Coordinates of C-alpha atoms in Angstrom, one line a residue:
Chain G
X616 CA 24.1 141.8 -120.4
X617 CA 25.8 144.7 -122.3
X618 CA 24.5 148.3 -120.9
X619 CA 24.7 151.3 -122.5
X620 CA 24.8 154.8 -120.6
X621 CA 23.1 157.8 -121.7
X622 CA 23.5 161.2 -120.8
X623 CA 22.3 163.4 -119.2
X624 CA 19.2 161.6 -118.1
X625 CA 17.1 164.9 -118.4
X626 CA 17.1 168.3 -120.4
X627 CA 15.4 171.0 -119.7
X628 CA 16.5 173.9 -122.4
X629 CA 15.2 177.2 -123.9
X630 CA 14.3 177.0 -127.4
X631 CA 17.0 178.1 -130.0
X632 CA 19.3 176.4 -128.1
X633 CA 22.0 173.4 -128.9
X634 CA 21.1 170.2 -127.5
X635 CA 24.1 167.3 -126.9
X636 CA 23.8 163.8 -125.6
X637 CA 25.9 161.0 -125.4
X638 CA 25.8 157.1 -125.3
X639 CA 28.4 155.3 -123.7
X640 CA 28.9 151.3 -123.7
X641 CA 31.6 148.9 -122.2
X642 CA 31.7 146.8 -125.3
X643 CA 32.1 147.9 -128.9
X644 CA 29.0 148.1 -131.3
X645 CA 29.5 147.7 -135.1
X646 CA 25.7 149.8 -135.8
X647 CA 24.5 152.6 -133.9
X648 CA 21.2 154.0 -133.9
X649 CA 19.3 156.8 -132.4
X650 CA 15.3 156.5 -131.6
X651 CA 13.0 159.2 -130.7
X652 CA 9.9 158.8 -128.5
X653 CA 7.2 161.6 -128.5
X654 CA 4.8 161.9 -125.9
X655 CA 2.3 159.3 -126.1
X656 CA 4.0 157.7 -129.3
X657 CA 6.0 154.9 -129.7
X658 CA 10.3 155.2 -130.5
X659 CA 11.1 156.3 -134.5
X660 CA 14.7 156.1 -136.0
X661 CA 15.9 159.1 -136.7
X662 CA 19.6 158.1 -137.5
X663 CA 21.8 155.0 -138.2
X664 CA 25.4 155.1 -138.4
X665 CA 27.7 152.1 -139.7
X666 CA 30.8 152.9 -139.5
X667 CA 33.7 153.9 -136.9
X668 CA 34.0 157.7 -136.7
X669 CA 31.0 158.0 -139.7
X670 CA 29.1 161.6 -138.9
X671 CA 25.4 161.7 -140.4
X672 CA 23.0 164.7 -140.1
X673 CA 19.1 164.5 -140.8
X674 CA 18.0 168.2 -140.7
X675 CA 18.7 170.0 -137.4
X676 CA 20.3 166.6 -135.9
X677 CA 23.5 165.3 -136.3
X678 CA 25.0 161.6 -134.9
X679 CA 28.6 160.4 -135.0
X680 CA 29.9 156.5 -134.2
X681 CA 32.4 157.2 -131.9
X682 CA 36.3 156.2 -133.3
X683 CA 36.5 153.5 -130.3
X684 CA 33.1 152.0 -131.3
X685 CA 32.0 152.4 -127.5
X686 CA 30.0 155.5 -127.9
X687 CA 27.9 157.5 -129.9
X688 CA 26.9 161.2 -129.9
X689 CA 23.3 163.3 -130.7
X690 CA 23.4 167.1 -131.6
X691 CA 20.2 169.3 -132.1
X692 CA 20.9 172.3 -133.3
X693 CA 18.3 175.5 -132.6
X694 CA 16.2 173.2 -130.8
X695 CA 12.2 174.1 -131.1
X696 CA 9.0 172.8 -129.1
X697 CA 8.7 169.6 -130.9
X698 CA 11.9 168.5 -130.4
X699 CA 10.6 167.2 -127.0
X700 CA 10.9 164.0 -126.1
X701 CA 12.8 161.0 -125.0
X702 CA 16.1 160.1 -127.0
X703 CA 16.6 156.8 -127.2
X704 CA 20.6 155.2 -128.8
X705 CA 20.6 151.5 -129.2
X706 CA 23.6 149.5 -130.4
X707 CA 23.9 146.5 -132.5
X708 CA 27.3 143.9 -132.5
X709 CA 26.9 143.2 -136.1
X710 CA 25.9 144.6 -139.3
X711 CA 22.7 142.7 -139.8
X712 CA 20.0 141.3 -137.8
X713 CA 16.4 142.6 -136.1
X714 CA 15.6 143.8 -132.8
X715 CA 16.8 141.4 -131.2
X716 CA 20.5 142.1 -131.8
X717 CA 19.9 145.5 -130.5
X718 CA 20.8 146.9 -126.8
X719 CA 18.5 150.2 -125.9
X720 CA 20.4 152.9 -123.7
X721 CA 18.5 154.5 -121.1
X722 CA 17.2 157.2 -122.9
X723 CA 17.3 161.3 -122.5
X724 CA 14.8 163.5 -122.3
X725 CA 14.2 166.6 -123.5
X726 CA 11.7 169.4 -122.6
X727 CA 12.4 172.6 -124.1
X728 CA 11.2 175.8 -122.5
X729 CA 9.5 178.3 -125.0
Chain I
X953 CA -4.4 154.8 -139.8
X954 CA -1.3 153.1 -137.8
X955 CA 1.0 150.4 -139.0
X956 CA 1.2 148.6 -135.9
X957 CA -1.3 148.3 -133.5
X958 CA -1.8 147.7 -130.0
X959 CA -4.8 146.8 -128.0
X960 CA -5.7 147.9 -125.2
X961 CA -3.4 151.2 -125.0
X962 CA -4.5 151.1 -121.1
X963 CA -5.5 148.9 -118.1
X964 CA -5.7 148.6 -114.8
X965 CA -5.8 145.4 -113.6
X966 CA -5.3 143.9 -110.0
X967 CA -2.6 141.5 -109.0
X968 CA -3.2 137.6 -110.1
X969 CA -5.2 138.6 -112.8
X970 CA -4.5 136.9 -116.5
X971 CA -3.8 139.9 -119.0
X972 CA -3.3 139.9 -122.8
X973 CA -2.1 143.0 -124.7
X974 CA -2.6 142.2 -128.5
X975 CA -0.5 143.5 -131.7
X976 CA -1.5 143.3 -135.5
X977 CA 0.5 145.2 -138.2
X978 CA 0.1 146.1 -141.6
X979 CA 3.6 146.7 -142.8
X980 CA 3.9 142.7 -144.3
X981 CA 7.4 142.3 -142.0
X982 CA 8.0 138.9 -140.7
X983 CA 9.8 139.5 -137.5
X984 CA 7.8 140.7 -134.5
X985 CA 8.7 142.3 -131.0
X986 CA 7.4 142.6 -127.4
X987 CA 9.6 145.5 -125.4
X988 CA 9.5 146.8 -121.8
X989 CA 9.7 150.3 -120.9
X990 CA 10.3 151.4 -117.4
X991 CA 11.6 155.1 -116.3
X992 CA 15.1 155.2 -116.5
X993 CA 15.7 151.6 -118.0
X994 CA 15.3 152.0 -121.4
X995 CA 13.8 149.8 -123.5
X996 CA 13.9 145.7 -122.4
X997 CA 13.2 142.9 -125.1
X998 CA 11.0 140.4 -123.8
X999 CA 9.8 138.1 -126.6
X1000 CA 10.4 138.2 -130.3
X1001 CA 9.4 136.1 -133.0
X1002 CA 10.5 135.9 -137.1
X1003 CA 8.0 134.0 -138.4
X1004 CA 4.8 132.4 -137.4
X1005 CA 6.4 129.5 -136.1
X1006 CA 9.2 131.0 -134.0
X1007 CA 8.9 132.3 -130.9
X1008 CA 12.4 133.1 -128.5
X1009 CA 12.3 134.4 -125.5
X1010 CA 14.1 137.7 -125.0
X1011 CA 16.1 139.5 -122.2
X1012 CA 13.4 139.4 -119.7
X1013 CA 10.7 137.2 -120.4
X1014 CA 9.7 135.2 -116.8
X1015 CA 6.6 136.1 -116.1
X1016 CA 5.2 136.5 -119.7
X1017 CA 4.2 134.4 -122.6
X1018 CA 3.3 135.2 -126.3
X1019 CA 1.5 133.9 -128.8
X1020 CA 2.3 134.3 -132.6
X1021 CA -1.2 133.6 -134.2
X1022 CA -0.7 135.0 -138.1
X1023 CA 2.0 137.1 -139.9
X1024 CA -0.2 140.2 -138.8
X1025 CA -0.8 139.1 -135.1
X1026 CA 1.3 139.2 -131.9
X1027 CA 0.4 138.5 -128.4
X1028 CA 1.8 138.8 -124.9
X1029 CA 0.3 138.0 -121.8
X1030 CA 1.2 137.9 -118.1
X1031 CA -0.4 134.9 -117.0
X1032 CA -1.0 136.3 -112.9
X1033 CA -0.4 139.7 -113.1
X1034 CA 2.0 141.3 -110.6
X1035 CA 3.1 145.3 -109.6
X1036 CA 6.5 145.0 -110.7
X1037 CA 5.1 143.8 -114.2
X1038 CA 3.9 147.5 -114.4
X1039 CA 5.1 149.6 -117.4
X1040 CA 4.6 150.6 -120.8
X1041 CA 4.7 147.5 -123.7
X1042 CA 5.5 148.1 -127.3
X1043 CA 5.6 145.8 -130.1
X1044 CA 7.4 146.4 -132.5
X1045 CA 8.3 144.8 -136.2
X1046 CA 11.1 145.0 -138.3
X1047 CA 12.5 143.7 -142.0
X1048 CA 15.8 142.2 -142.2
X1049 CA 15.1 142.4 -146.2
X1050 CA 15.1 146.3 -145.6
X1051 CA 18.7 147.9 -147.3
X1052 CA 21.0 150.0 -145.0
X1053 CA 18.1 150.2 -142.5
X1054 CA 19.7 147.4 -140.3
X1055 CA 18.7 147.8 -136.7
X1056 CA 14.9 150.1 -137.4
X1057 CA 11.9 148.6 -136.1
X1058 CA 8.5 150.0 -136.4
X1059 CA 6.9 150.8 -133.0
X1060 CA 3.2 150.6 -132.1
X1061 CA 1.9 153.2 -129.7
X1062 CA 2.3 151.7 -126.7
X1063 CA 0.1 149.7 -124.5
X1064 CA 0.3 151.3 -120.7
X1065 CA -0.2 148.4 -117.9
X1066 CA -0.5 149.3 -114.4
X1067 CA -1.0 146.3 -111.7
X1068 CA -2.7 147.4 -108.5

């Protein structure tokens, strides 16, 4: 099946600090998400972007749908404790549809140092 | 109180052993999930289901079954336990009637399965 490559795997950052990840595929998405997973919880959308080269922000983060529709980037800016946690991008083929449509990437995760 | 729920959120269980890890939800969505997580794999789709009726099997589902019993209610189970089956299981829901929110499901918190 498809993959999708995240990276890194593992952050380890002092707080105040930009955070950047990546998520990589070998075939093109048409909807890109990125989860969150805090410790002990389960995975909770932060953003969804629909559109080639489409750059949304929620707060301190900010995703953009790569122009080749093969990858996907995460910043956080001024990172802070509770930003800890695993990062999760998934990518769907088509516009609509449930979970079942969607790939997971391997996830990142974050532990910021105070 | 959450939206979905899992039962149990831990167990330790020895190999051959019949397991069943339960999920109810209270947001009223139709379409139901069972995922896999393991270190460094992400998250694995192993049963869904989009009504009470329905039931497909997802990206890795040998070894597991599910049962759809009401709207609210989603099983799995691993009929004879093994090690490799262990990891942490989410179910998850979702609404396809949900505008521009294509793609977001609602995770429970986890059920964490380990197989001596």
């Amino acid at each position: 099946g498809q993959q999708l490559n995240q990276s890194p795997q593992s952050m380890f950052i002092q707080e105040g600090e930009d955070v950047s990840m990546n998520c990589t595929s070998s075939s093109i998405f048409n909807t890109w998400l990125w989860y969150k997973q805090d410790p002990g919880e389960g995975p909770v959308l932060l953003i969804a972007l629909y559109k080639a080269g489409e750059l949304t922000s929620n707060g301190r983060l900010t995703a953009q749908f790569g122009i080749t529709r093969k990858d996907s980037f995460l910043n956080i800016s001024a990172s802070i404790p509770s930003d800890v946690g695993i990062y999760f991008c998934a990518g769907q083929v088509g516009f609509t549809g449930g979970g079942n449509k969607l790939t997971f990437g391997t996830g990142t995760q974050l532990k910021v140092e105070l | 109180d959450a939206d979905v729920t899992q039962t149990p959120r831990n167990r330790i269980t020895k190999t051959g052993k019949r397991i069943m890890l339960e999920c109810s939800q209270t947001k009223g969505h139709d379409r139901m999930y069972w995922y896999r997580q393991d270190p460094g794999l992400g998250l694995r789709l192993i049963y869904y289901s989009f009504d009470v009726k329905d039931i497909n099997k997802g990206e890795i589902s040998d070894g597991y079954s599910v049962s759809r019993q009401a709207q609210a209610k989603f099983s799995l189970s691993l009929e004879s336990a093994i090690p490799n089956q262990t990891a942490l299981y989410f179910c998850a829901t979702s609404d396809p009637g949900r505008a521009g929110a294509s793609g977001e499901l609602f995770f429970g918190e986890g059920s964490r399965l380990t197989v001596l």
